[in-house]
Amino acid sequence: MRLILHIGTEKTGTTSIQRFLFGNKDLLIKNDFLIPNSTVSKQGNNRWLPVFAYEDSFDDEFTKLHFHNNKILRNKIINHKINAFKKEVLESNAKVCIISSEHLSSRLNKDINLFKLKNFLEIFDTIEIILYIRKPINVAISLLSEGIKAGNTPTGLNVNIFSKYLNNLKIIKLWEKHFQKERIKIKLFESNQLTGNDIIQDFANECGIEINKDYAIPEKFNKSLDLLQLKSLLYLNRFFPKFLKNNKINPLRGNITEFVINNLKSNSYFLPTKNEVETFENYFLDDEKYILKNYFPNKDRLWLNSIDEFYKGENLLTNLSY
């Protein structure tokens, strides 16, 4: 069986892809595409697969939720999940298996992780990797929005803070070491670079899925806040923090995020300062040169979409006027 492994990155439409795959898994299996159930956590994210490749000492919010720091329980559940995954694949008559999880790229960041993962995937005849990457400053803006939704109070786009989430080149080089470079497909997450200007259509095209009227197309998920929502929620976060000093949820916060999203709307969006744009471009210049040379040799530049507008003040987040 051929495996198509979609590894992210984060903030490149991964949830939409996963909802499409999982929502249409019964139709896809009729067309020889297996969308595994055994490794799915929710919304179609194959969240368990990266956990198989974690080091025993590594914990994140997902493992803490399921294992509660219990090593015996951890090993028991993981072994059960691995066996269920292998059984599901080996008993399937599908020609192609599609697995999607952005945590494969965001959490598996060591050689030992990729070595373990590759061992689990030896049941497949061939493995193809699909990785969508996005211009770093655009990811930073999206992460800024998500952080404010979560109750954070950022003051701007600090490249030193965001750089650990924007490691496109680090991800690519790590996966090149463990999987055949010619089987790694890098895709640019820019609307004019996607089939039909749409991430689901583009991904389906890469997998050989012919979308027709029988397929259910999910609504766009996790949209960034507009400017009014962004600034209003940021202001409220400062007075009603998500967590109290004892790390308990603040009961006074209520559903502030949902209230702001549902009741405030504008046609304006966050703009970085000119200095922030230039700082990000300079920081990731060498990364972009490598990716351009090795994966897009016929292009003059990697990113076609550029931010041509800047906020003329010092910082749009600290300016509370609208």
PDB file of C-alpha atoms in Angstrom:
ATOM      1  CA  MET A   1       0.000   0.000   0.000  1.00  0.00           C
ATOM      2  CA  ARG A   2       1.175   3.513  -0.801  1.00  0.00           C
ATOM      3  CA  LEU A   3       1.213   6.048   2.042  1.00  0.00           C
ATOM      4  CA  ILE A   4       0.646   9.777   1.579  1.00  0.00           C
ATOM      5  CA  LEU A   5       1.810  11.450   4.774  1.00  0.00           C
ATOM      6  CA  HIS A   6       0.634  15.045   5.197  1.00  0.00           C
ATOM      7  CA  ILE A   7       2.810  16.543   7.947  1.00  0.00           C
ATOM      8  CA  GLY A   8       1.647  20.156   8.126  1.00  0.00           C
ATOM      9  CA  THR A   9       2.847  22.758   8.760  1.00  0.00           C
ATOM     10  CA  GLU A  10       0.631  24.453  11.345  1.00  0.00           C
ATOM     11  CA  LYS A  11      -1.564  27.322  10.134  1.00  0.00           C
ATOM     12  CA  THR A  12      -1.701  26.036   6.544  1.00  0.00           C
ATOM     13  CA  GLY A  13      -5.256  24.750   6.379  1.00  0.00           C
ATOM     14  CA  THR A  14      -4.503  21.443   8.084  1.00  0.00           C
ATOM     15  CA  THR A  15      -7.812  21.331   9.968  1.00  0.00           C
ATOM     16  CA  SER A  16      -9.768  21.880   6.752  1.00  0.00           C
ATOM     17  CA  ILE A  17      -7.861  19.051   5.043  1.00  0.00           C
ATOM     18  CA  GLN A  18      -8.425  16.715   7.988  1.00  0.00           C
ATOM     19  CA  ARG A  19     -12.145  17.501   8.210  1.00  0.00           C
ATOM     20  CA  PHE A  20     -12.481  16.854   4.481  1.00  0.00           C
ATOM     21  CA  LEU A  21     -10.693  13.503   4.690  1.00  0.00           C
ATOM     22  CA  PHE A  22     -12.454  12.247   7.803  1.00  0.00           C
ATOM     23  CA  GLY A  23     -15.857  13.574   6.747  1.00  0.00           C
ATOM     24  CA  ASN A  24     -15.597  11.706   3.443  1.00  0.00           C
ATOM     25  CA  LYS A  25     -13.764   8.572   4.607  1.00  0.00           C
ATOM     26  CA  ASP A  26     -16.613   6.231   3.628  1.00  0.00           C
ATOM     27  CA  LEU A  27     -16.715   7.634   0.110  1.00  0.00           C
ATOM     28  CA  LEU A  28     -12.927   7.659  -0.150  1.00  0.00           C
ATOM     29  CA  ILE A  29     -12.589   3.993   0.819  1.00  0.00           C
ATOM     30  CA  LYS A  30     -14.898   3.133  -2.096  1.00  0.00           C
ATOM     31  CA  ASN A  31     -12.295   4.817  -4.290  1.00  0.00           C
ATOM     32  CA  ASP A  32      -9.386   2.872  -2.735  1.00  0.00           C
ATOM     33  CA  PHE A  33      -8.279   5.573  -0.254  1.00  0.00           C
ATOM     34  CA  LEU A  34      -7.937   4.481   3.381  1.00  0.00           C
ATOM     35  CA  ILE A  35      -8.376   7.207   6.013  1.00  0.00           C
ATOM     36  CA  PRO A  36      -7.386   5.414   9.249  1.00  0.00           C
ATOM     37  CA  ASN A  37      -9.660   5.521  12.283  1.00  0.00           C
ATOM     38  CA  SER A  38      -7.141   3.974  14.672  1.00  0.00           C
ATOM     39  CA  THR A  39      -4.855   7.008  14.915  1.00  0.00           C
ATOM     40  CA  VAL A  40      -7.466   9.795  14.867  1.00  0.00           C
ATOM     41  CA  SER A  41      -8.104  11.915  17.953  1.00  0.00           C
ATOM     42  CA  LYS A  42     -10.691  14.439  16.748  1.00  0.00           C
ATOM     43  CA  GLN A  43     -11.683  16.353  13.607  1.00  0.00           C
ATOM     44  CA  GLY A  44      -9.714  13.884  11.509  1.00  0.00           C
ATOM     45  CA  ASN A  45      -6.291  14.755  12.940  1.00  0.00           C
ATOM     46  CA  ASN A  46      -4.170  11.579  13.150  1.00  0.00           C
ATOM     47  CA  ARG A  47      -2.828  12.874  16.436  1.00  0.00           C
ATOM     48  CA  TRP A  48      -1.792   9.448  17.717  1.00  0.00           C
ATOM     49  CA  LEU A  49       0.754   8.773  14.982  1.00  0.00           C
ATOM     50  CA  PRO A  50       3.297  11.364  16.180  1.00  0.00           C
ATOM     51  CA  VAL A  51       2.789  10.109  19.752  1.00  0.00           C
ATOM     52  CA  PHE A  52       4.070   6.699  18.608  1.00  0.00           C
ATOM     53  CA  ALA A  53       7.382   8.390  17.803  1.00  0.00           C
ATOM     54  CA  TYR A  54       7.719  10.479  20.973  1.00  0.00           C
ATOM     55  CA  GLU A  55      10.544   9.790  23.364  1.00  0.00           C
ATOM     56  CA  ASP A  56       9.299   8.092  26.520  1.00  0.00           C
ATOM     57  CA  SER A  57      10.163  11.162  28.570  1.00  0.00           C
ATOM     58  CA  PHE A  58       8.424  13.644  26.260  1.00  0.00           C
ATOM     59  CA  ASP A  59       5.052  15.054  27.270  1.00  0.00           C
ATOM     60  CA  ASP A  60       2.776  17.635  25.747  1.00  0.00           C
ATOM     61  CA  GLU A  61      -0.832  18.661  26.379  1.00  0.00           C
ATOM     62  CA  PHE A  62      -2.095  15.608  24.471  1.00  0.00           C
ATOM     63  CA  THR A  63      -0.099  12.991  26.375  1.00  0.00           C
ATOM     64  CA  LYS A  64      -0.815  14.653  29.722  1.00  0.00           C
ATOM     65  CA  LEU A  65      -4.527  14.494  28.967  1.00  0.00           C
ATOM     66  CA  HIS A  66      -4.464  10.780  28.076  1.00  0.00           C
ATOM     67  CA  PHE A  67      -1.726   9.335  30.287  1.00  0.00           C
ATOM     68  CA  HIS A  68      -1.766  11.522  33.414  1.00  0.00           C
ATOM     69  CA  ASN A  69       1.995  10.976  33.862  1.00  0.00           C
ATOM     70  CA  ASN A  70       1.373   7.244  34.293  1.00  0.00           C
ATOM     71  CA  LYS A  71       4.143   5.357  32.440  1.00  0.00           C
ATOM     72  CA  ILE A  72       2.410   1.963  32.664  1.00  0.00           C
ATOM     73  CA  LEU A  73      -0.815   3.415  31.274  1.00  0.00           C
ATOM     74  CA  ARG A  74       1.169   5.265  28.600  1.00  0.00           C
ATOM     75  CA  ASN A  75       2.888   2.129  27.303  1.00  0.00           C
ATOM     76  CA  LYS A  76      -0.330   0.102  27.425  1.00  0.00           C
ATOM     77  CA  ILE A  77      -2.345   2.639  25.423  1.00  0.00           C
ATOM     78  CA  ILE A  78       0.396   3.314  22.876  1.00  0.00           C
ATOM     79  CA  ASN A  79       0.991  -0.407  22.234  1.00  0.00           C
ATOM     80  CA  HIS A  80      -2.748  -0.920  21.797  1.00  0.00           C
ATOM     81  CA  LYS A  81      -2.967   1.994  19.360  1.00  0.00           C
ATOM     82  CA  ILE A  82       0.036   0.790  17.355  1.00  0.00           C
ATOM     83  CA  ASN A  83      -1.396  -2.716  17.021  1.00  0.00           C
ATOM     84  CA  ALA A  84      -4.783  -1.337  16.016  1.00  0.00           C
ATOM     85  CA  PHE A  85      -3.157   0.902  13.399  1.00  0.00           C
ATOM     86  CA  LYS A  86      -1.119  -1.907  11.859  1.00  0.00           C
ATOM     87  CA  LYS A  87      -4.140  -4.218  11.846  1.00  0.00           C
ATOM     88  CA  GLU A  88      -6.304  -1.613  10.136  1.00  0.00           C
ATOM     89  CA  VAL A  89      -3.713  -1.000   7.413  1.00  0.00           C
ATOM     90  CA  LEU A  90      -2.811  -4.635   6.788  1.00  0.00           C
ATOM     91  CA  GLU A  91      -6.444  -5.756   6.590  1.00  0.00           C
ATOM     92  CA  SER A  92      -7.429  -3.001   4.178  1.00  0.00           C
ATOM     93  CA  ASN A  93      -7.674  -3.560   0.436  1.00  0.00           C
ATOM     94  CA  ALA A  94      -7.162   0.130  -0.306  1.00  0.00           C
ATOM     95  CA  LYS A  95      -4.359   1.138  -2.640  1.00  0.00           C
ATOM     96  CA  VAL A  96      -3.546   4.415  -0.881  1.00  0.00           C
ATOM     97  CA  CYS A  97      -3.518   5.382   2.786  1.00  0.00           C
ATOM     98  CA  ILE A  98      -3.686   9.098   3.662  1.00  0.00           C
ATOM     99  CA  ILE A  99      -2.572  10.280   7.092  1.00  0.00           C
ATOM    100  CA  SER A 100      -2.633  13.913   8.143  1.00  0.00           C
ATOM    101  CA  SER A 101      -1.285  15.596  11.270  1.00  0.00           C
ATOM    102  CA  GLU A 102       0.546  18.898  11.607  1.00  0.00           C
ATOM    103  CA  HIS A 103       2.032  17.530  14.840  1.00  0.00           C
ATOM    104  CA  LEU A 104       4.264  15.279  12.747  1.00  0.00           C
ATOM    105  CA  SER A 105       6.258  18.374  11.828  1.00  0.00           C
ATOM    106  CA  SER A 106       5.730  20.484  14.942  1.00  0.00           C
ATOM    107  CA  ARG A 107       6.433  17.828  17.601  1.00  0.00           C
ATOM    108  CA  LEU A 108       8.827  15.378  15.936  1.00  0.00           C
ATOM    109  CA  ASN A 109      11.956  17.521  15.871  1.00  0.00           C
ATOM    110  CA  LYS A 110      14.741  15.036  16.626  1.00  0.00           C
ATOM    111  CA  ASP A 111      16.436  12.266  14.679  1.00  0.00           C
ATOM    112  CA  ILE A 112      15.238   9.667  17.195  1.00  0.00           C
ATOM    113  CA  ASN A 113      11.631  10.705  16.554  1.00  0.00           C
ATOM    114  CA  LEU A 114      11.883  10.284  12.786  1.00  0.00           C
ATOM    115  CA  PHE A 115      13.786   7.008  13.207  1.00  0.00           C
ATOM    116  CA  LYS A 116      10.973   5.600  15.366  1.00  0.00           C
ATOM    117  CA  LEU A 117       8.298   6.896  13.015  1.00  0.00           C
ATOM    118  CA  LYS A 118       9.916   5.323   9.982  1.00  0.00           C
ATOM    119  CA  ASN A 119       9.993   1.949  11.746  1.00  0.00           C
ATOM    120  CA  PHE A 120       6.228   2.134  12.364  1.00  0.00           C
ATOM    121  CA  LEU A 121       5.644   2.961   8.716  1.00  0.00           C
ATOM    122  CA  GLU A 122       7.576   0.013   7.282  1.00  0.00           C
ATOM    123  CA  ILE A 123       4.255  -1.739   6.644  1.00  0.00           C
ATOM    124  CA  PHE A 124       3.807   0.538   3.599  1.00  0.00           C
ATOM    125  CA  ASP A 125       5.357  -0.133   0.192  1.00  0.00           C
ATOM    126  CA  THR A 126       6.122   3.515  -0.541  1.00  0.00           C
ATOM    127  CA  ILE A 127       5.889   6.729   1.449  1.00  0.00           C
ATOM    128  CA  GLU A 128       5.287  10.184   0.022  1.00  0.00           C
ATOM    129  CA  ILE A 129       5.513  13.303   2.182  1.00  0.00           C
ATOM    130  CA  ILE A 130       3.427  16.429   1.592  1.00  0.00           C
ATOM    131  CA  LEU A 131       4.399  19.586   3.453  1.00  0.00           C
ATOM    132  CA  TYR A 132       2.702  22.951   3.043  1.00  0.00           C
ATOM    133  CA  ILE A 133       4.779  25.923   4.122  1.00  0.00           C
ATOM    134  CA  ARG A 134       3.720  29.520   4.609  1.00  0.00           C
ATOM    135  CA  LYS A 135       5.554  32.830   4.622  1.00  0.00           C
ATOM    136  CA  PRO A 136       6.888  33.186   8.193  1.00  0.00           C
ATOM    137  CA  ILE A 137       5.449  36.622   8.945  1.00  0.00           C
ATOM    138  CA  ASN A 138       2.016  35.478   7.765  1.00  0.00           C
ATOM    139  CA  VAL A 139       2.239  32.489  10.120  1.00  0.00           C
ATOM    140  CA  ALA A 140       3.277  34.849  12.916  1.00  0.00           C
ATOM    141  CA  ILE A 141       0.228  37.046  12.304  1.00  0.00           C
ATOM    142  CA  SER A 142      -2.018  33.966  12.367  1.00  0.00           C
ATOM    143  CA  LEU A 143      -0.380  32.708  15.569  1.00  0.00           C
ATOM    144  CA  LEU A 144      -0.789  36.177  17.061  1.00  0.00           C
ATOM    145  CA  SER A 145      -4.523  35.955  16.400  1.00  0.00           C
ATOM    146  CA  GLU A 146      -4.743  32.440  17.869  1.00  0.00           C
ATOM    147  CA  GLY A 147      -2.818  33.547  20.939  1.00  0.00           C
ATOM    148  CA  ILE A 148      -5.215  36.407  21.589  1.00  0.00           C
ATOM    149  CA  LYS A 149      -8.174  34.030  21.161  1.00  0.00           C
ATOM    150  CA  ALA A 150      -6.560  31.854  23.846  1.00  0.00           C
ATOM    151  CA  GLY A 151      -6.315  34.788  26.265  1.00  0.00           C
ATOM    152  CA  ASN A 152      -2.752  35.937  25.651  1.00  0.00           C
ATOM    153  CA  THR A 153      -1.675  39.586  25.571  1.00  0.00           C
ATOM    154  CA  PRO A 154       1.116  39.893  22.964  1.00  0.00           C
ATOM    155  CA  THR A 155       2.590  43.304  22.239  1.00  0.00           C
ATOM    156  CA  GLY A 156       3.772  42.712  18.685  1.00  0.00           C
ATOM    157  CA  LEU A 157       5.561  40.401  16.248  1.00  0.00           C
ATOM    158  CA  ASN A 158       8.848  39.557  17.930  1.00  0.00           C
ATOM    159  CA  VAL A 159      10.797  37.339  15.524  1.00  0.00           C
ATOM    160  CA  ASN A 160      12.796  35.794  18.388  1.00  0.00           C
ATOM    161  CA  ILE A 161       9.565  34.572  20.017  1.00  0.00           C
ATOM    162  CA  PHE A 162       7.847  33.371  16.864  1.00  0.00           C
ATOM    163  CA  SER A 163      10.897  31.826  15.181  1.00  0.00           C
ATOM    164  CA  LYS A 164      10.564  28.526  17.097  1.00  0.00           C
ATOM    165  CA  TYR A 165       7.183  28.005  15.404  1.00  0.00           C
ATOM    166  CA  LEU A 166       8.403  29.038  11.947  1.00  0.00           C
ATOM    167  CA  ASN A 167      11.149  26.487  11.340  1.00  0.00           C
ATOM    168  CA  ASN A 168      10.334  25.500   7.733  1.00  0.00           C
ATOM    169  CA  LEU A 169      13.943  24.764   6.822  1.00  0.00           C
ATOM    170  CA  LYS A 170      14.647  22.829  10.023  1.00  0.00           C
ATOM    171  CA  ILE A 171      11.612  20.628   9.349  1.00  0.00           C
ATOM    172  CA  ILE A 172      12.576  20.031   5.722  1.00  0.00           C
ATOM    173  CA  LYS A 173      16.197  19.106   6.475  1.00  0.00           C
ATOM    174  CA  LEU A 174      15.186  16.719   9.258  1.00  0.00           C
ATOM    175  CA  TRP A 175      12.726  14.859   7.033  1.00  0.00           C
ATOM    176  CA  GLU A 176      15.267  14.815   4.181  1.00  0.00           C
ATOM    177  CA  LYS A 177      17.622  12.857   6.445  1.00  0.00           C
ATOM    178  CA  HIS A 178      15.145  10.055   7.045  1.00  0.00           C
ATOM    179  CA  PHE A 179      12.967   9.919   3.930  1.00  0.00           C
ATOM    180  CA  GLN A 180      13.837  10.085   0.252  1.00  0.00           C
ATOM    181  CA  LYS A 181      14.171  13.711  -0.781  1.00  0.00           C
ATOM    182  CA  GLU A 182      12.561  13.049  -4.149  1.00  0.00           C
ATOM    183  CA  ARG A 183       9.449  11.801  -2.334  1.00  0.00           C
ATOM    184  CA  ILE A 184       9.051  14.993  -0.311  1.00  0.00           C
ATOM    185  CA  LYS A 185       6.647  17.456  -1.932  1.00  0.00           C
ATOM    186  CA  ILE A 186       6.865  21.039  -0.681  1.00  0.00           C
ATOM    187  CA  LYS A 187       3.798  23.173  -1.395  1.00  0.00           C
ATOM    188  CA  LEU A 188       3.444  26.927  -0.912  1.00  0.00           C
ATOM    189  CA  PHE A 189       0.439  27.959   1.124  1.00  0.00           C
ATOM    190  CA  GLU A 190      -0.521  30.959  -0.978  1.00  0.00           C
ATOM    191  CA  SER A 191      -3.942  31.144  -2.593  1.00  0.00           C
ATOM    192  CA  ASN A 192      -2.606  31.807  -6.099  1.00  0.00           C
ATOM    193  CA  GLN A 193      -0.292  28.797  -5.805  1.00  0.00           C
ATOM    194  CA  LEU A 194      -3.081  26.353  -4.893  1.00  0.00           C
ATOM    195  CA  THR A 195      -5.286  24.432  -7.317  1.00  0.00           C
ATOM    196  CA  GLY A 196      -8.524  26.404  -7.594  1.00  0.00           C
ATOM    197  CA  ASN A 197      -7.089  28.841  -5.025  1.00  0.00           C
ATOM    198  CA  ASP A 198      -8.267  26.352  -2.410  1.00  0.00           C
ATOM    199  CA  ILE A 199      -6.312  24.163   0.019  1.00  0.00           C
ATOM    200  CA  ILE A 200      -8.747  21.221  -0.108  1.00  0.00           C
ATOM    201  CA  GLN A 201      -8.811  21.135  -3.908  1.00  0.00           C
ATOM    202  CA  ASP A 202      -5.040  21.416  -3.998  1.00  0.00           C
ATOM    203  CA  PHE A 203      -4.487  18.592  -1.508  1.00  0.00           C
ATOM    204  CA  ALA A 204      -7.027  16.361  -3.236  1.00  0.00           C
ATOM    205  CA  ASN A 205      -5.263  16.978  -6.536  1.00  0.00           C
ATOM    206  CA  GLU A 206      -1.908  15.974  -5.005  1.00  0.00           C
ATOM    207  CA  CYS A 207      -3.454  12.738  -3.704  1.00  0.00           C
ATOM    208  CA  GLY A 208      -5.294  11.874  -6.912  1.00  0.00           C
ATOM    209  CA  ILE A 209      -8.743  12.396  -5.388  1.00  0.00           C
ATOM    210  CA  GLU A 210     -11.290  13.561  -7.944  1.00  0.00           C
ATOM    211  CA  ILE A 211     -13.725  15.750  -6.042  1.00  0.00           C
ATOM    212  CA  ASN A 212     -17.315  15.709  -7.272  1.00  0.00           C
ATOM    213  CA  LYS A 213     -20.739  16.706  -5.940  1.00  0.00           C
ATOM    214  CA  ASP A 214     -20.837  13.641  -3.690  1.00  0.00           C
ATOM    215  CA  TYR A 215     -18.036  14.959  -1.489  1.00  0.00           C
ATOM    216  CA  ALA A 216     -18.837  17.104   1.543  1.00  0.00           C
ATOM    217  CA  ILE A 217     -16.689  20.237   1.696  1.00  0.00           C
ATOM    218  CA  PRO A 218     -16.227  21.599   5.236  1.00  0.00           C
ATOM    219  CA  GLU A 219     -16.535  25.277   6.024  1.00  0.00           C
ATOM    220  CA  LYS A 220     -13.355  27.229   6.577  1.00  0.00           C
ATOM    221  CA  PHE A 221     -12.156  26.787  10.137  1.00  0.00           C
ATOM    222  CA  ASN A 222     -10.127  28.856  12.586  1.00  0.00           C
ATOM    223  CA  LYS A 223     -10.285  32.156  10.727  1.00  0.00           C
ATOM    224  CA  SER A 224      -8.029  34.927  11.987  1.00  0.00           C
ATOM    225  CA  LEU A 225      -9.600  37.735  13.962  1.00  0.00           C
ATOM    226  CA  ASP A 226     -10.327  40.958  12.116  1.00  0.00           C
ATOM    227  CA  LEU A 227      -8.801  44.154  13.485  1.00  0.00           C
ATOM    228  CA  LEU A 228     -11.765  45.189  15.647  1.00  0.00           C
ATOM    229  CA  GLN A 229     -12.023  41.709  17.145  1.00  0.00           C
ATOM    230  CA  LEU A 230      -8.274  41.513  17.659  1.00  0.00           C
ATOM    231  CA  LYS A 231      -7.941  44.796  19.508  1.00  0.00           C
ATOM    232  CA  SER A 232     -11.145  44.400  21.509  1.00  0.00           C
ATOM    233  CA  LEU A 233     -10.249  40.927  22.727  1.00  0.00           C
ATOM    234  CA  LEU A 234      -6.670  41.952  23.490  1.00  0.00           C
ATOM    235  CA  TYR A 235      -7.990  44.822  25.612  1.00  0.00           C
ATOM    236  CA  LEU A 236     -10.371  42.489  27.478  1.00  0.00           C
ATOM    237  CA  ASN A 237      -7.650  39.874  27.999  1.00  0.00           C
ATOM    238  CA  ARG A 238      -5.666  42.399  30.020  1.00  0.00           C
ATOM    239  CA  PHE A 239      -8.531  42.893  32.469  1.00  0.00           C
ATOM    240  CA  PHE A 240      -9.903  39.335  32.457  1.00  0.00           C
ATOM    241  CA  PRO A 241      -6.912  36.961  32.143  1.00  0.00           C
ATOM    242  CA  LYS A 242      -7.680  33.353  31.289  1.00  0.00           C
ATOM    243  CA  PHE A 243      -5.792  32.021  34.298  1.00  0.00           C
ATOM    244  CA  LEU A 244      -5.605  33.294  37.864  1.00  0.00           C
ATOM    245  CA  LYS A 245      -2.417  33.309  39.935  1.00  0.00           C
ATOM    246  CA  ASN A 246      -3.220  29.806  41.213  1.00  0.00           C
ATOM    247  CA  ASN A 247      -3.343  28.593  37.564  1.00  0.00           C
ATOM    248  CA  LYS A 248      -7.092  28.043  37.796  1.00  0.00           C
ATOM    249  CA  ILE A 249      -9.422  29.192  35.023  1.00  0.00           C
ATOM    250  CA  ASN A 250     -10.741  32.708  35.673  1.00  0.00           C
ATOM    251  CA  PRO A 251     -14.537  32.335  36.163  1.00  0.00           C
ATOM    252  CA  LEU A 252     -15.073  36.030  35.404  1.00  0.00           C
ATOM    253  CA  ARG A 253     -13.786  35.579  31.859  1.00  0.00           C
ATOM    254  CA  GLY A 254     -16.802  33.608  30.701  1.00  0.00           C
ATOM    255  CA  ASN A 255     -17.056  33.231  26.927  1.00  0.00           C
ATOM    256  CA  ILE A 256     -15.343  36.496  26.042  1.00  0.00           C
ATOM    257  CA  THR A 257     -13.663  35.107  22.926  1.00  0.00           C
ATOM    258  CA  GLU A 258     -16.904  33.695  21.476  1.00  0.00           C
ATOM    259  CA  PHE A 259     -18.783  36.887  22.355  1.00  0.00           C
ATOM    260  CA  VAL A 260     -16.283  39.114  20.573  1.00  0.00           C
ATOM    261  CA  ILE A 261     -16.133  36.887  17.466  1.00  0.00           C
ATOM    262  CA  ASN A 262     -19.923  36.632  17.204  1.00  0.00           C
ATOM    263  CA  ASN A 263     -20.784  40.264  17.915  1.00  0.00           C
ATOM    264  CA  LEU A 264     -17.976  42.418  16.536  1.00  0.00           C
ATOM    265  CA  LYS A 265     -17.106  42.607  12.842  1.00  0.00           C
ATOM    266  CA  SER A 266     -14.949  44.841  10.667  1.00  0.00           C
ATOM    267  CA  ASN A 267     -13.409  44.803   7.208  1.00  0.00           C
ATOM    268  CA  SER A 268      -9.944  45.736   8.486  1.00  0.00           C
ATOM    269  CA  TYR A 269      -7.164  43.359   9.442  1.00  0.00           C
ATOM    270  CA  PHE A 270      -3.926  43.539  11.370  1.00  0.00           C
ATOM    271  CA  LEU A 271      -0.941  45.052   9.571  1.00  0.00           C
ATOM    272  CA  PRO A 272       2.641  44.671  10.821  1.00  0.00           C
ATOM    273  CA  THR A 273       5.021  47.589  10.911  1.00  0.00           C
ATOM    274  CA  LYS A 274       7.541  48.035   8.134  1.00  0.00           C
ATOM    275  CA  ASN A 275      10.307  47.195  10.584  1.00  0.00           C
ATOM    276  CA  GLU A 276       8.595  43.917  11.558  1.00  0.00           C
ATOM    277  CA  VAL A 277       8.274  42.861   7.913  1.00  0.00           C
ATOM    278  CA  GLU A 278      11.907  43.652   7.154  1.00  0.00           C
ATOM    279  CA  THR A 279      13.087  41.903  10.330  1.00  0.00           C
ATOM    280  CA  PHE A 280      11.242  38.696   9.420  1.00  0.00           C
ATOM    281  CA  GLU A 281      12.470  38.776   5.807  1.00  0.00           C
ATOM    282  CA  ASN A 282      16.095  39.185   6.890  1.00  0.00           C
ATOM    283  CA  TYR A 283      15.834  36.528   9.595  1.00  0.00           C
ATOM    284  CA  PHE A 284      14.539  33.842   7.208  1.00  0.00           C
ATOM    285  CA  LEU A 285      16.454  34.882   4.086  1.00  0.00           C
ATOM    286  CA  ASP A 286      18.897  31.942   4.102  1.00  0.00           C
ATOM    287  CA  ASP A 287      16.047  29.494   4.761  1.00  0.00           C
ATOM    288  CA  GLU A 288      14.137  30.779   1.760  1.00  0.00           C
ATOM    289  CA  LYS A 289      17.212  30.586  -0.464  1.00  0.00           C
ATOM    290  CA  TYR A 290      17.693  26.887   0.353  1.00  0.00           C
ATOM    291  CA  ILE A 291      14.038  26.009  -0.228  1.00  0.00           C
ATOM    292  CA  LEU A 292      13.944  27.992  -3.457  1.00  0.00           C
ATOM    293  CA  LYS A 293      17.086  26.365  -4.835  1.00  0.00           C
ATOM    294  CA  ASN A 294      16.208  22.785  -3.861  1.00  0.00           C
ATOM    295  CA  TYR A 295      12.447  22.666  -4.405  1.00  0.00           C
ATOM    296  CA  PHE A 296      11.514  25.556  -6.699  1.00  0.00           C
ATOM    297  CA  PRO A 297      14.540  26.003  -9.016  1.00  0.00           C
ATOM    298  CA  ASN A 298      12.411  27.527 -11.777  1.00  0.00           C
ATOM    299  CA  LYS A 299      11.124  30.346  -9.583  1.00  0.00           C
ATOM    300  CA  ASP A 300      12.788  33.714  -9.159  1.00  0.00           C
ATOM    301  CA  ARG A 301      11.512  34.094  -5.618  1.00  0.00           C
ATOM    302  CA  LEU A 302       9.831  31.822  -3.131  1.00  0.00           C
ATOM    303  CA  TRP A 303       6.928  33.931  -1.925  1.00  0.00           C
ATOM    304  CA  LEU A 304       4.794  35.639  -4.540  1.00  0.00           C
ATOM    305  CA  ASN A 305       2.453  37.236  -2.035  1.00  0.00           C
ATOM    306  CA  SER A 306       4.098  40.058  -0.151  1.00  0.00           C
ATOM    307  CA  ILE A 307       2.754  42.513   2.390  1.00  0.00           C
ATOM    308  CA  ASP A 308       2.733  45.821   0.557  1.00  0.00           C
ATOM    309  CA  GLU A 309       0.907  47.724   3.273  1.00  0.00           C
ATOM    310  CA  PHE A 310       2.408  48.600   6.606  1.00  0.00           C
ATOM    311  CA  TYR A 311       1.036  50.188   9.694  1.00  0.00           C
ATOM    312  CA  LYS A 312       2.642  53.608   9.742  1.00  0.00           C
ATOM    313  CA  GLY A 313       2.692  53.894  13.524  1.00  0.00           C
ATOM    314  CA  GLU A 314       4.947  52.091  15.947  1.00  0.00           C
ATOM    315  CA  ASN A 315       2.610  49.242  16.835  1.00  0.00           C
ATOM    316  CA  LEU A 316      -1.009  48.606  15.878  1.00  0.00           C
ATOM    317  CA  LEU A 317      -1.673  46.486  18.956  1.00  0.00           C
ATOM    318  CA  THR A 318      -0.724  49.179  21.439  1.00  0.00           C
ATOM    319  CA  ASN A 319      -2.781  51.840  19.624  1.00  0.00           C
ATOM    320  CA  LEU A 320      -6.271  51.343  21.036  1.00  0.00           C
ATOM    321  CA  SER A 321      -7.930  53.734  18.595  1.00  0.00           C
ATOM    322  CA  TYR A 322      -9.769  52.110  15.701  1.00  0.00           C
TER     323      TYR A 322
END
